[in-house]
Structures are given as C-alpha cells and as structure tokens.
XYZ file of C-alpha atoms in Angstrom:
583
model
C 37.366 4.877 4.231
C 40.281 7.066 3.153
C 39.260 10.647 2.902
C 42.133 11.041 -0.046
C 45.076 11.839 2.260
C 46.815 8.544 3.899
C 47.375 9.679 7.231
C 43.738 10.881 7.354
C 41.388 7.666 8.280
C 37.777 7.470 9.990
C 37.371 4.589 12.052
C 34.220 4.942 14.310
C 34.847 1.189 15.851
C 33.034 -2.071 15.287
C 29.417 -2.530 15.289
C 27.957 -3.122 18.965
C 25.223 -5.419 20.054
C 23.203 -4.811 23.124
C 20.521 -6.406 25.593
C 18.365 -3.672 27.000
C 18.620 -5.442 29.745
C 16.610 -3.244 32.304
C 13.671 -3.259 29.480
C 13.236 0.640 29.745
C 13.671 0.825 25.852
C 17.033 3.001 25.982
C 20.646 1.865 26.619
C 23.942 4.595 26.952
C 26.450 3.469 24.413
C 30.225 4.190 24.426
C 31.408 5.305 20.729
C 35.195 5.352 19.965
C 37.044 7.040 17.499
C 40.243 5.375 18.697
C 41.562 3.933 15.043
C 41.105 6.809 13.571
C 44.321 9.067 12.835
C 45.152 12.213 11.665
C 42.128 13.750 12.650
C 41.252 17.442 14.530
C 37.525 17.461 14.265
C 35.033 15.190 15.215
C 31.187 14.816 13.693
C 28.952 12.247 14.674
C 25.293 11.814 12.733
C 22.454 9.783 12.240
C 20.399 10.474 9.055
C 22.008 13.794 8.616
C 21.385 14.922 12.461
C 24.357 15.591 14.304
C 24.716 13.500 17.173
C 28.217 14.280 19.128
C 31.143 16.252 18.393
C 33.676 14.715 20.526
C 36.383 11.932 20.241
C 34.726 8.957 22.075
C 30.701 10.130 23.180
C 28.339 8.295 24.943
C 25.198 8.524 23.787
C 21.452 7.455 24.601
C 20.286 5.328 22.177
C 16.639 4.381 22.150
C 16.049 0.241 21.252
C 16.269 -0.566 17.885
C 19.238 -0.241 15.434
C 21.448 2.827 14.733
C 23.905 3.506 11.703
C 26.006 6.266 13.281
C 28.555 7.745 11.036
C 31.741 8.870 12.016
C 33.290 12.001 9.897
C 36.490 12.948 10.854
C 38.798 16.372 9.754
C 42.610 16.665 9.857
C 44.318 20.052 10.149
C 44.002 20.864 6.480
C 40.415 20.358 6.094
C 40.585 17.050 4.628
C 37.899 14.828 5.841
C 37.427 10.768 5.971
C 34.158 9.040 7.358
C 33.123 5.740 8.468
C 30.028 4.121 9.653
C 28.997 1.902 13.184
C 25.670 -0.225 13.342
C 24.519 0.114 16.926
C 22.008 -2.323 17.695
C 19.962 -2.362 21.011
C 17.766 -5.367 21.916
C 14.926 -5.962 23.758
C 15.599 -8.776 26.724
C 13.476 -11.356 24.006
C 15.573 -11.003 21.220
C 17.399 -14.334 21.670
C 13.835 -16.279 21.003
C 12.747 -14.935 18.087
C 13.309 -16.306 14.963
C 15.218 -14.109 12.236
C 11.610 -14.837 10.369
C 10.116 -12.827 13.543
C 10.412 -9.191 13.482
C 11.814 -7.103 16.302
C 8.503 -5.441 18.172
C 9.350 -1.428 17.251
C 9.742 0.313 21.182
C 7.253 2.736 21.921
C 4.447 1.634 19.454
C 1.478 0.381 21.338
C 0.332 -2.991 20.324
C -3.306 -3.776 19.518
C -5.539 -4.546 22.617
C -7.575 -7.301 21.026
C -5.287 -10.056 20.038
C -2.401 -11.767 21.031
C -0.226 -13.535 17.843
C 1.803 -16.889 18.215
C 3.117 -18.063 14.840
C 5.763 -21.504 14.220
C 7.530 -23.485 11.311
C 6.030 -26.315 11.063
C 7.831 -29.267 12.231
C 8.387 -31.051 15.050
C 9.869 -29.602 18.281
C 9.190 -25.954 17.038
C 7.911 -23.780 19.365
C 5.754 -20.945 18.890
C 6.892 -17.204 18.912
C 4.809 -14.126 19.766
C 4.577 -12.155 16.993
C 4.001 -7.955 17.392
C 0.174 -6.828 16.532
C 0.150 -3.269 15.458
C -2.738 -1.245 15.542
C -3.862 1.234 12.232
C -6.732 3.187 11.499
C -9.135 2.448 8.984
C -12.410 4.373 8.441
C -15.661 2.627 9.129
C -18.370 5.450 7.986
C -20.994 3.237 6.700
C -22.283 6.359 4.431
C -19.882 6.504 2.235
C -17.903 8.975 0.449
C -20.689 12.099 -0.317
C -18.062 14.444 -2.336
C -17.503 17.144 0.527
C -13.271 17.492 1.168
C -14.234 17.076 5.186
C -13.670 14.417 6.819
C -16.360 15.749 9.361
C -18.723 13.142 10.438
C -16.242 9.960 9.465
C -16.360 7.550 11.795
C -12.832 5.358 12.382
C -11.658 2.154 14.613
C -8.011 0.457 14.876
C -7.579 -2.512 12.653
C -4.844 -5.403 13.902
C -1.974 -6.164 12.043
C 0.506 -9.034 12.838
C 3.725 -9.393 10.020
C 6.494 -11.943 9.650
C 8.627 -13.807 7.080
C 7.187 -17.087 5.803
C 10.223 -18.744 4.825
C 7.593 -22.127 4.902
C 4.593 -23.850 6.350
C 3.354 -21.632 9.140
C 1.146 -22.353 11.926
C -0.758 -19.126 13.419
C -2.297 -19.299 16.734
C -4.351 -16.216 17.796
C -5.711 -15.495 20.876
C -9.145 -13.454 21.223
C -9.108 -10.800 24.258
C -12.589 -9.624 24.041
C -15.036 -10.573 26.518
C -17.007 -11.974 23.489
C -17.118 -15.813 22.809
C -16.243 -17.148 19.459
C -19.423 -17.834 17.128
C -17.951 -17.522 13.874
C -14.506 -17.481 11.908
C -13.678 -16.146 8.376
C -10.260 -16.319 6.775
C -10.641 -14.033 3.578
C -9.519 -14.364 0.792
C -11.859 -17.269 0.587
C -10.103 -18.634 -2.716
C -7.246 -19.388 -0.033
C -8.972 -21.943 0.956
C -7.583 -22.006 4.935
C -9.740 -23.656 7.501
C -9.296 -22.286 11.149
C -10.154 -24.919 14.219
C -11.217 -22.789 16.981
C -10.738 -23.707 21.000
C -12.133 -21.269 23.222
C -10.561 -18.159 22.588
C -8.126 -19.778 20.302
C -7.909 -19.403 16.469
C -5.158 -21.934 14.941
C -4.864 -22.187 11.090
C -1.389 -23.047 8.698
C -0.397 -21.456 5.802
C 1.156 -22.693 2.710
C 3.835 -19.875 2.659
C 4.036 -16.308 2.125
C 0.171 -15.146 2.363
C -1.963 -11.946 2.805
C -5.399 -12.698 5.199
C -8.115 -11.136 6.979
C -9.309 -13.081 9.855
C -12.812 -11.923 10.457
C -14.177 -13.070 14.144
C -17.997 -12.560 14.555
C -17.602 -10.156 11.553
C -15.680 -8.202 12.465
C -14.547 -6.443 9.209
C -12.946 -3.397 10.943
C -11.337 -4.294 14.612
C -10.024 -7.754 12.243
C -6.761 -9.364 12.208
C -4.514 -8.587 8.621
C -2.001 -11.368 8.429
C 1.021 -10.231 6.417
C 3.358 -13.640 5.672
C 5.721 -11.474 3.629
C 8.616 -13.921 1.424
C 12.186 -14.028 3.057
C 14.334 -11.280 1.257
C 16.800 -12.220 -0.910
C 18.933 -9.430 -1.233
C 19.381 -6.954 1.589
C 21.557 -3.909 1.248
C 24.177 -3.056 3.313
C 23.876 -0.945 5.816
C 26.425 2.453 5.183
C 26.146 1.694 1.492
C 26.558 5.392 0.104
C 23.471 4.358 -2.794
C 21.335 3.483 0.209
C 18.857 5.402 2.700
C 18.856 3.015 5.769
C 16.522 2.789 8.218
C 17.074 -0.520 10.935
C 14.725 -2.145 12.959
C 13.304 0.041 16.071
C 11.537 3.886 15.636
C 12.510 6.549 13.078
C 11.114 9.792 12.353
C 12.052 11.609 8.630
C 10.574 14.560 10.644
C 13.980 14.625 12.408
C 15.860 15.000 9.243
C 13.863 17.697 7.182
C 12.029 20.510 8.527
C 9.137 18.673 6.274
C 9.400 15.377 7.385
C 9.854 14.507 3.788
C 12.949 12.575 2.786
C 13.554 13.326 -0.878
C 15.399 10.363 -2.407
C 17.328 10.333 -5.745
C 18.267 8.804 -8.703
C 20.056 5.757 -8.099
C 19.129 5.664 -4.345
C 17.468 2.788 -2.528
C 15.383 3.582 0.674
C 15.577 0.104 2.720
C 13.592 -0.030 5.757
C 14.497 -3.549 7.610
C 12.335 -5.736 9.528
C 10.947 -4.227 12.501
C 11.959 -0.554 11.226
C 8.763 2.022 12.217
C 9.336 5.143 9.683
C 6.912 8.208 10.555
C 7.403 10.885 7.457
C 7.097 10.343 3.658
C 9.214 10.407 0.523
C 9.285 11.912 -2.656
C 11.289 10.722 -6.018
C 11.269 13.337 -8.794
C 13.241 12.719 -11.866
C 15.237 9.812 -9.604
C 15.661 7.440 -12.451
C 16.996 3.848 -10.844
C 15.404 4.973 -7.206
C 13.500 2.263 -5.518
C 11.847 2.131 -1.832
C 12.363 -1.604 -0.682
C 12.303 -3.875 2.757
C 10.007 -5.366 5.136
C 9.446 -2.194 7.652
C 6.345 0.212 8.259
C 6.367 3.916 6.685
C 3.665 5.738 8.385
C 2.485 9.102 7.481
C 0.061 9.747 10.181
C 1.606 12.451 11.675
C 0.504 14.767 9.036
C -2.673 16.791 9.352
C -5.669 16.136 7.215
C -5.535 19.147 6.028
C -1.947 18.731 4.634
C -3.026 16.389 1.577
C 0.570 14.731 2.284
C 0.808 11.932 -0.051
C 3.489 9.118 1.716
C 5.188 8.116 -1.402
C 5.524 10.180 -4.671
C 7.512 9.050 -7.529
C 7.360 11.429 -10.638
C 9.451 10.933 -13.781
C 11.864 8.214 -12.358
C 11.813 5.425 -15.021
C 12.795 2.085 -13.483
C 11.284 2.894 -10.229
C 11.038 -0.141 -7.695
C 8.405 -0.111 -4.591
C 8.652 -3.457 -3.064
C 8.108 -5.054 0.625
C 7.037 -2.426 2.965
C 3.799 -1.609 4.283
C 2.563 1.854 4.595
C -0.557 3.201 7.153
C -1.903 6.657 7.859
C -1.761 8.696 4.376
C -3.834 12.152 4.641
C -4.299 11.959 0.767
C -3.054 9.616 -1.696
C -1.118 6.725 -0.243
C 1.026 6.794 -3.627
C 1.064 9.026 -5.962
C 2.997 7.145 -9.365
C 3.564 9.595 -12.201
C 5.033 10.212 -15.528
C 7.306 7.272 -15.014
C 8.001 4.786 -18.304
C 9.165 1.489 -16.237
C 7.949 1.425 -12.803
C 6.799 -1.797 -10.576
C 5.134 -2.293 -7.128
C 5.544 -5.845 -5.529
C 4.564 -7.311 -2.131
C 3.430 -3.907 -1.285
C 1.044 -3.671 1.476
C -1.457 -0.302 2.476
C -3.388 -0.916 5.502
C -5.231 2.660 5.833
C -8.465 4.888 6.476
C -7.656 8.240 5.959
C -9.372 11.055 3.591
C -8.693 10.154 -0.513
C -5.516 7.848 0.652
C -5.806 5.591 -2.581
C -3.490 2.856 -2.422
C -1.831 1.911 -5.696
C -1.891 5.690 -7.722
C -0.721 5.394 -10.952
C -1.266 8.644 -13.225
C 0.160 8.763 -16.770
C 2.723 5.836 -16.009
C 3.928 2.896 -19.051
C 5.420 -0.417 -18.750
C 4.002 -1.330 -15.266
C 3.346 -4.509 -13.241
C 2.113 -4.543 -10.005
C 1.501 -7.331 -8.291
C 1.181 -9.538 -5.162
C -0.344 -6.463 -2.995
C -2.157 -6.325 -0.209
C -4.289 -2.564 -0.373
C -6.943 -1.674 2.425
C -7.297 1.872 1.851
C -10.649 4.527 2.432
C -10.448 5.515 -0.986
C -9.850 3.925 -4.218
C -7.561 0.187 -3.249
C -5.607 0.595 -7.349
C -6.409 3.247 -9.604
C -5.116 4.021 -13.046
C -5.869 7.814 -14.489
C -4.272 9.679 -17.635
C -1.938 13.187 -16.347
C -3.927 14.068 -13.429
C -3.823 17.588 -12.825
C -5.839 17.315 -9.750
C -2.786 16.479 -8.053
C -0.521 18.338 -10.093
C 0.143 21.983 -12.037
C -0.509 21.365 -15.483
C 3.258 22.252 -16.094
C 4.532 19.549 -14.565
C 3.109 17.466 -17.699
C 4.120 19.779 -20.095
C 7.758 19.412 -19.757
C 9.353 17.933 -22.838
C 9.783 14.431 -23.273
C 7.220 13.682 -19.809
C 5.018 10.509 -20.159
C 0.473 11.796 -20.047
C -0.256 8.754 -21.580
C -1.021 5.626 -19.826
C -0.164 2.401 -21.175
C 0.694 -1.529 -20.732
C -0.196 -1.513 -17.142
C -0.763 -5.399 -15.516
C -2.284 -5.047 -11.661
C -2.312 -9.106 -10.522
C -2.315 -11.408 -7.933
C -3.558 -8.809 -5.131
C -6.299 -8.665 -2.875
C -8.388 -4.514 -3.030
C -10.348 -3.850 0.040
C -11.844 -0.333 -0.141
C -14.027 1.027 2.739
C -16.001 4.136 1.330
C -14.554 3.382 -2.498
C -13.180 1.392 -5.483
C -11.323 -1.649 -5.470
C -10.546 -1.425 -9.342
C -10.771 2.102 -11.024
C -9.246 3.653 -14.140
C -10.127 6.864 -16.006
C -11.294 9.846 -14.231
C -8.687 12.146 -14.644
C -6.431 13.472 -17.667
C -4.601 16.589 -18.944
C -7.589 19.105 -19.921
C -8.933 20.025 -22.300
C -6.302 17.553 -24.642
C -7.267 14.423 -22.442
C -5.300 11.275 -22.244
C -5.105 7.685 -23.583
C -5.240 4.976 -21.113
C -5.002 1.646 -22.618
C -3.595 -1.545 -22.496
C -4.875 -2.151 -19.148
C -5.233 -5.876 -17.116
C -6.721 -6.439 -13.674
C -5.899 -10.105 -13.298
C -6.506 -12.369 -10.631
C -7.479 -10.343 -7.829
C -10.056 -10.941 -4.618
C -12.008 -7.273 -3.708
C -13.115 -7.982 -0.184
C -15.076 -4.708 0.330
C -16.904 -2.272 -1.888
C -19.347 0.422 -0.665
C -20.344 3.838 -2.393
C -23.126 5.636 -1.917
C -24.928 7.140 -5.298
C -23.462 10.415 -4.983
C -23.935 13.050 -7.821
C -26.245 10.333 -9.983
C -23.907 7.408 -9.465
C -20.620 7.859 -11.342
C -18.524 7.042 -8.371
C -19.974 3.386 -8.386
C -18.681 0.245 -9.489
C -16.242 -2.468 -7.331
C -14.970 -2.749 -11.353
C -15.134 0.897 -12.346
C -14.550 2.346 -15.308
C -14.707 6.193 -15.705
C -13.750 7.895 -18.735
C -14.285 11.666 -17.895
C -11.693 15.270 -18.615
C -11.746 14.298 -22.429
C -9.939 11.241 -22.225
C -10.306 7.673 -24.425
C -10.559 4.582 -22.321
C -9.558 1.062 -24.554
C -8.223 -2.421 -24.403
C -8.867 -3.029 -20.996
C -9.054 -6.651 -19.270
C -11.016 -7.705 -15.876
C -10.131 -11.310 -15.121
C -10.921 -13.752 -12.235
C -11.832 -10.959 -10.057
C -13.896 -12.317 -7.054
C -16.016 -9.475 -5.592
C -16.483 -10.688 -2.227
C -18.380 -8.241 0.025
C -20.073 -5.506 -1.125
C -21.814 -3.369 1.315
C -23.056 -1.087 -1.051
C -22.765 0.041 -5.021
C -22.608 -1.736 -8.006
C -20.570 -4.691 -9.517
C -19.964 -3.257 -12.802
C -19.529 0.414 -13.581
C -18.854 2.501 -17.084
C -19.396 5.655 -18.636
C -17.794 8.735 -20.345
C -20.074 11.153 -18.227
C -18.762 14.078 -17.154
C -17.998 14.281 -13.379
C -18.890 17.619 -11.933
C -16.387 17.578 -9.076
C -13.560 18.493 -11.364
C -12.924 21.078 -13.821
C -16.525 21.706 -14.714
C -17.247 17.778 -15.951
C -15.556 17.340 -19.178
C -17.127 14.174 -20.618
C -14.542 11.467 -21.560
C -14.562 10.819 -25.597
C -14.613 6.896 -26.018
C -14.529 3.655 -23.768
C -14.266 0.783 -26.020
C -12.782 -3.064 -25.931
C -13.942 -3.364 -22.555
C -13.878 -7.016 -21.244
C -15.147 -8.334 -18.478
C -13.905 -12.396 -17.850
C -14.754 -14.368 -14.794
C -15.600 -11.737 -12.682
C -18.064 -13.253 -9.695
C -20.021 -11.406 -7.509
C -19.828 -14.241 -4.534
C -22.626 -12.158 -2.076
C -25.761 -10.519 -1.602
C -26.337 -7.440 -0.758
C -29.354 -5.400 0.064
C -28.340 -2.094 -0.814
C -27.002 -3.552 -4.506
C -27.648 -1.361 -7.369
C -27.838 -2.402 -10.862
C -24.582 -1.851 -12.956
C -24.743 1.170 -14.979
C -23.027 1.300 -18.429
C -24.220 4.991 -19.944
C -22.390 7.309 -22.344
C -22.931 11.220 -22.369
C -24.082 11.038 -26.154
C -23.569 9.712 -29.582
C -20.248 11.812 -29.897
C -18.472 9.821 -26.926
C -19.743 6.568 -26.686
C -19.345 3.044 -25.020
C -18.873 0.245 -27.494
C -17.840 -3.600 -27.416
C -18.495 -4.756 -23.932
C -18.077 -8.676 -23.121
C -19.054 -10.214 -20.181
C -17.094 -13.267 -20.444
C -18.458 -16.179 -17.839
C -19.235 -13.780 -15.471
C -21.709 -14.498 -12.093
C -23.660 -12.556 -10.116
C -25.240 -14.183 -7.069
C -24.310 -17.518 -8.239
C -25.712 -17.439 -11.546
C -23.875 -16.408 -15.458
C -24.851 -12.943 -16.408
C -26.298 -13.967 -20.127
C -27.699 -10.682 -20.324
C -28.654 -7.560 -19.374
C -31.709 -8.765 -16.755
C -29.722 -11.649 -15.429
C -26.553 -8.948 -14.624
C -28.834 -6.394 -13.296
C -27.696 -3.957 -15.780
C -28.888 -0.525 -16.549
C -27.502 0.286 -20.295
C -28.340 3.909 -21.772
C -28.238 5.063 -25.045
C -24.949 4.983 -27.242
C -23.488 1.909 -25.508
C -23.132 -1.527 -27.399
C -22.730 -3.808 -29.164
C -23.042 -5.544 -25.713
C -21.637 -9.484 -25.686
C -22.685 -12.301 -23.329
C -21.024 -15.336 -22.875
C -21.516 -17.965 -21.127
C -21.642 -21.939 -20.505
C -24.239 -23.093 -24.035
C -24.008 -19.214 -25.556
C -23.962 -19.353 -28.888
C-alpha cells in the first residue's frame, strides 16, 4: 500500500504456509521486508502488539494463523504498511476437510468422547473432529438470590463443531468405562435416530443442525453438536474495516490492558474457523459494527467477581452478531442495548457461569434473532425495558437513546437454562418512569431444561416467563410452538406485575395484557412441578386477556385452569381456553 510518497512502499512478502512438522505447536518463521523501498524504520505487529523492529525477523509463531503487519518509515517520517498471513499447521492438516475446523493448539480436548464426522457418499472417509470442553453449572438447587456463587456445583460439557455443507454422518465414540443403556438426541422434534454398537453412537443429519446427545442421561458431561452452515461471505484478512482473528489461540488480553477489544462503527470482528478468542468486546455508539465467523470467544479468564459481560453492544443501530460461539461469561453473556436494528443469527452460548444470560436484549427495536443455540446458567433469551441494573441511569437518558422495547421476533432456537429461564421478558425498566415492551414473538423454539427453585414466593418461575416489575407495561406478546422438554423444576407458565424485591425496592409493573400462549407443550413429567402462577399486585396493575391457544401439559389440552395446573389470583382475566371442540 502506498504510504502517499512513491518511493515509500511496505511490502512484508507473501503469505507463508507451514507444517509443524515436529508437532510441538510452534514453528520459527523468516519475515522479509525485501520489496519494500524507501524505508528507515521498521515495525512489525500483530493486533496492535509490536512484534519485531528489524528488516527481515524471525519470529516464533505458535500453530494457528497470524496476520502480521508490516509498517515501514522513510527518512521524512512518511510511513506505508502492508500485511502477511502466516499460517502454521498441524502435521493433519492435509486430511481435513475445509468443512473440518483446525483443532486450536493448546486447548485440551474433552476426555469423554472421541468425534468422527463424513459427507455422505460413497468413498468418503471419516474425519476426527476437535471436542472442546466448557463449563456449565449443575447445582440442582437452583438460583436462591444470593450474588455468590458459593456452594455451585459445575462439570465440563463436550462440544464438537463443523460446517455442514450437506448430509452428515456423526460417529461418536464413548470413553467411559460405562456401557451404553440409553441414547437421546434432543431436540426431539429433530427427529434423528442413533444405532448404537458398543461404544459407538452413529446418527446423519439433514444439514446444518444444533443437538444434544444425551448417553445414560447424561444432561451435563453430554455431547453439543454444532453443524454450523458453510459461510458465504468471509472477509479478507488485512481489510482495514475488519478485526481478524485466524484459526489457532488468541488472547484480547494481549492487546488491552483490559482484555477488552472495543470495536467501532463500521468494524467487523471475524473470528475464522478454528480461531480460540479469550477476552470480550464492547460496541458503544458503533453504528454498522457486527461480530461474525465460525470461531470460539471465551471470557473465562475473568474473575467472578468482575461481572465481565463477553459481548456488549449499546446504541449501534444495525448491529450484526452472527456464527460464533461464546463459553465462560462471569455475568451476562450479551448485553444488547439501546440499539434500533440489531440481529443475532446462528449464534451459539454454551455456558455455566453466575447471571451469564445468553441472548440480553434491554431496550432494543427492530430485532430478529434466530437459529440459536443458548445453554447458559441463567436466563437462555431475555427481553427487559432500560435496565439500569446493568447500567447508570444516564446512559438512557441521553437524547435520542432507545428505553423502549419493541418488534422483537426470537425463532427457530433451541433455550436450555440450568438454574433459570428459557423464555423471559419484563423484569427490568428505567425507574420510577418504567418501560414499554411490546410487540414481542417467541416462535418455534425447543426449551430442553428449566429448573428454579421458589425463591422469594415464586416470581423467578416459569420456562415461559413473564415478569412485569420497575413500573413497566408488558403487551402484545406471542408464545408459539414452544416444546418444553425437561423441566427439572418450576413452572410451565409464569406471569405477574409483582414487585420483585431484589431490585430497587420492588416496584410493581403497571399492566401485562394480550398475552398469548399457542401450542406450547409441556412433553414431561416432573415431580417437583408447580402449578403456573398468573397473579397481579392489585386492581391498579393488572393481568388481562390471556389465551392458551392448543396448549398441552402432560399430554393433554389445557381447557382450563384445573387441567393447566394453574394458580390465578385476583385482578387477572378474562382468561381464554382453546382447544380441539372449544366453543
């Protein structure tokens, strides 16, 4: 690139592309200036961190893929740059698939299974596909209210990800001592039958698919199957509007003294296939910025303590989220604010940490989110008014900043929560004003765990959960074809406008109304079930038109209250059931 003088030019060589051959995970690489001219100074980075300050370095590069950037300085202080993609493969690199991610050096694998995945067709052999190991939380008691994580119990979920650019066969291999009894590929509306051989699990997929593959029962040491869809559009790497991170281990720690990368308007941060990012980002007022690709952000350096959220984006209409999978959140996973315009696809949160909800959104219009995969502690999607638990009430007070929420379609995702919510909206807004949320579709979406314990009288309850508290009204919102799956404890249905005392005193919410329930199916049992509550704090801020629109419970249609094991205080209604022969 010319630096704006013509005998000034950058040229930090062609890309390389290396076998590490000795399988150590590090290679020495020769850089070369040598096309360059005109220069005096030389300044070698990666992500901002100086590298090398010589003509022709050789550096230590550790396995994965480097953009290196070149900048060069001529005796007048003018100054040119140019960009090399270093790439350093393991000795297995030439029989994997590109649908097969590169295995990210230095990560250990999970201990309990061993993933082979092909295309379908004949003469295609199967590749060995990288498990990864991520914490979720397994404390059967539930979220009690305290902000300690004291007493939480935790285990290492397996994760195995790849492209699904058709047909895939997936052949797992059991390492624990145990023998297989039983097999469950969730969601069950997938309708994917495994054949088991000894240790073996073999099943296809159609395409591009999200599972849990549940051995024994396993429902926290199980196997998440992410079949993400081939990109179609990946940026370049050395692109000045993009934030690059290549296949192989990154830390953001290594570029900020917070380990926060703050990305702006405009920018894209792409993290490829195989790319391991440890850190977070933040996007305030970054209008156009989007966070795509098919890597891992992690964020589980960060102490509990910290309340790090992973991703933020405040105020940055048009905002994109799309691909990547993120693990290890302290606090919220995202945290999606203010923002008129903003959509989440394909995004997958595989996490147990603290209150690491997965899907965020506070105060936020005009958003679709949709083909997600969210296994969170916490709250899987959540949709809340300008929630000043997370922020300073000035932050919403800036002229011409969205506190309303509206037009929001969550679809076509699968909501595990393992102390939590699968489906929550309402709970916090600007005090003592409140906020409108409205407009508001679940659609299409399989909850494979809900447990809560009935902390402070219930109001944290509810797989579908509606909670209208800090003075805000709750109205026009759709459940449809939800398929509660497991339920380990809690309710199936859940709304009030009760106050909740855990924040700001409990300010009672003023009105939930248009509230309809349509095909939602409880598909289990459960022992420690508790009847749906529907309860308003008075006459002044009721609950009115409910419908439970062919809706099951245990099999059956909830026609009313008895058969939907609903508890319905005073100043809810008018209540509507229908069903197959309702009038």
């Amino acid at each position: 690139m010319d630096g704006g003088a013509s005998l000034t030019i950058a040229n930090a060589g062609p890309d390389q592309v290396v076998i590490d051959n000795d399988d150590d995970g590090f290679e020495r690489i020769a850089l070369s200036s040598a096309g360059s001219t005109g220069a005096v100074t030389y300044d070698w980075r990666e992500h901002g961190v100086a590298l090398a300050s010589g003509a022709n370095p050789t550096l230590n590069f550790r396995r994965g893929q480097h953009l290196v950037f070149l900048t060069v300085t001529d005796a007048r202080g003018i100054a040119a740059t140019d960009a090399v993609l270093v790439t350093i493969h393991d000795k297995a690199a030439s029989e994997r698939s590109a649908w097969n991610y590169p295995p990210a050096f230095g990560v250990a694998s999970h201990p309990d299974y061993t993933v082979q995945v092909r295309r379908m067709g004949a003469g295609r052999p199967f590749e060995t596909v990288f498990v990864h190991a991520m914490q979720v939380c397994k404390n059967r008691d539930g979220w009690d209210g305290s902000a300690s994580t004291r007493g939480w119990i935790y285990d290492n979920t397996a994760v195995a990800m790849f492209d699904a650019p058709g047909p895939m066969e997936v052949r797992v291999t059991s390492r624990t001592s145990a023998p297989i009894k039983s097999v469950v590929l969730r969601p069950l509306n997938r309708n994917i039958a495994a054949a088991v051989s000894g240790a073996q699990v073999t099943f296809v997929i159609p395409g591009p698919t999200q599972l849990s593959l549940e051995i024994n029962g396993e429902m926290y040491r199980n196997l998440n199957v992410i079949a993400n869809p081939p990109e179609t559009f990946v940026p370049t790497p050395g692109d000045p509007n993009v934030v690059w991170f290549g296949a192989g281990v990154h830390d953001i720690a290594g570029t900020t003294q917070t380990g926060i990368l703050a990305l702006e308007a405009g920018k894209t941060l792409y993290l490829a296939p195989g790319a391991f990012v440890r850190g977070a980002v933040s996007a305030r007022n970054a209008k156009g910025a989007a966070i795509r690709g098919r890597g891992i952000l992690t964020a589980s350096a960060f102490a509990d303590d910290s309340y790090q959220w992973a991703i933020e984006a405040w105020n940055s209409p048009g905002f994109l989220l799309e691909g990547i999978l993120v693990t290890g959140s302290p606090d919220n996973t995202t945290v999606l604010s203010a923002t008129l315009g903003l959509t989440v696809r394909n995004f997958k949160v595989i996490s147990g940490r603290h209150w690491d909800d997965g899907v965020h959104i506070n105060a936020c219009k005009n958003v679709l989110v949709q083909d997600c995969y969210v296994r969170t502690a916490d709250d899987a999607f959540v949709i809340y008014g300008a929630n000043t638990v997370n922020y300073e009430p000035r932050d919403w007070r800036v002229a011409g900043v969205n506190q309303d929420s509206d037009n929001i379609t969550v679809q076509n995702s699968v909501a595990w929560s393992d102390v939590a919510h699968p489906l929550m909206l309402g709970t916090h807004g600007l005090q003592p004003e409140g906020n409108v949320i409205e407009n508001v579709v679940f659609r299409n979406i399989d909850a494979l765990e809900h447990r809560q314990t009935p902390y402070q009288n219930g109001i944290y309850e509810g797989a579908v959960s509606v909670t209208c508290n800090d003075s805000n009204i709750v109205r026009n919102v759709l459940f449809e074809d939800i398929r509660i799956e497991r339920m380990t404890s809690g309710q199936i249905f859940h709304i009030q406008t009760n106050g909740n005392t855990d924040y700001k005193g409990g300010v009672h919410g003023e009105l939930v109304e248009n509230i309809t329930f349509r095909r939602v199916m409880w598909l289990g049992t459960s022992q420690q079930e508790r009847p749906s509550a529907l309860k308003a704090a008075g006459a002044t801020h009721p609950v009115r038109n409910v419908t439970f629109d062919h809706c099951q419970r245990n099999g059956a249609w909830i026609t009313d209250a008895a058969s939907g094991n609903l508890a319905i205080g005073s100043h809810v209604g008018p209540i509507r059931y229908v069903y197959p022969g309702s009038p």
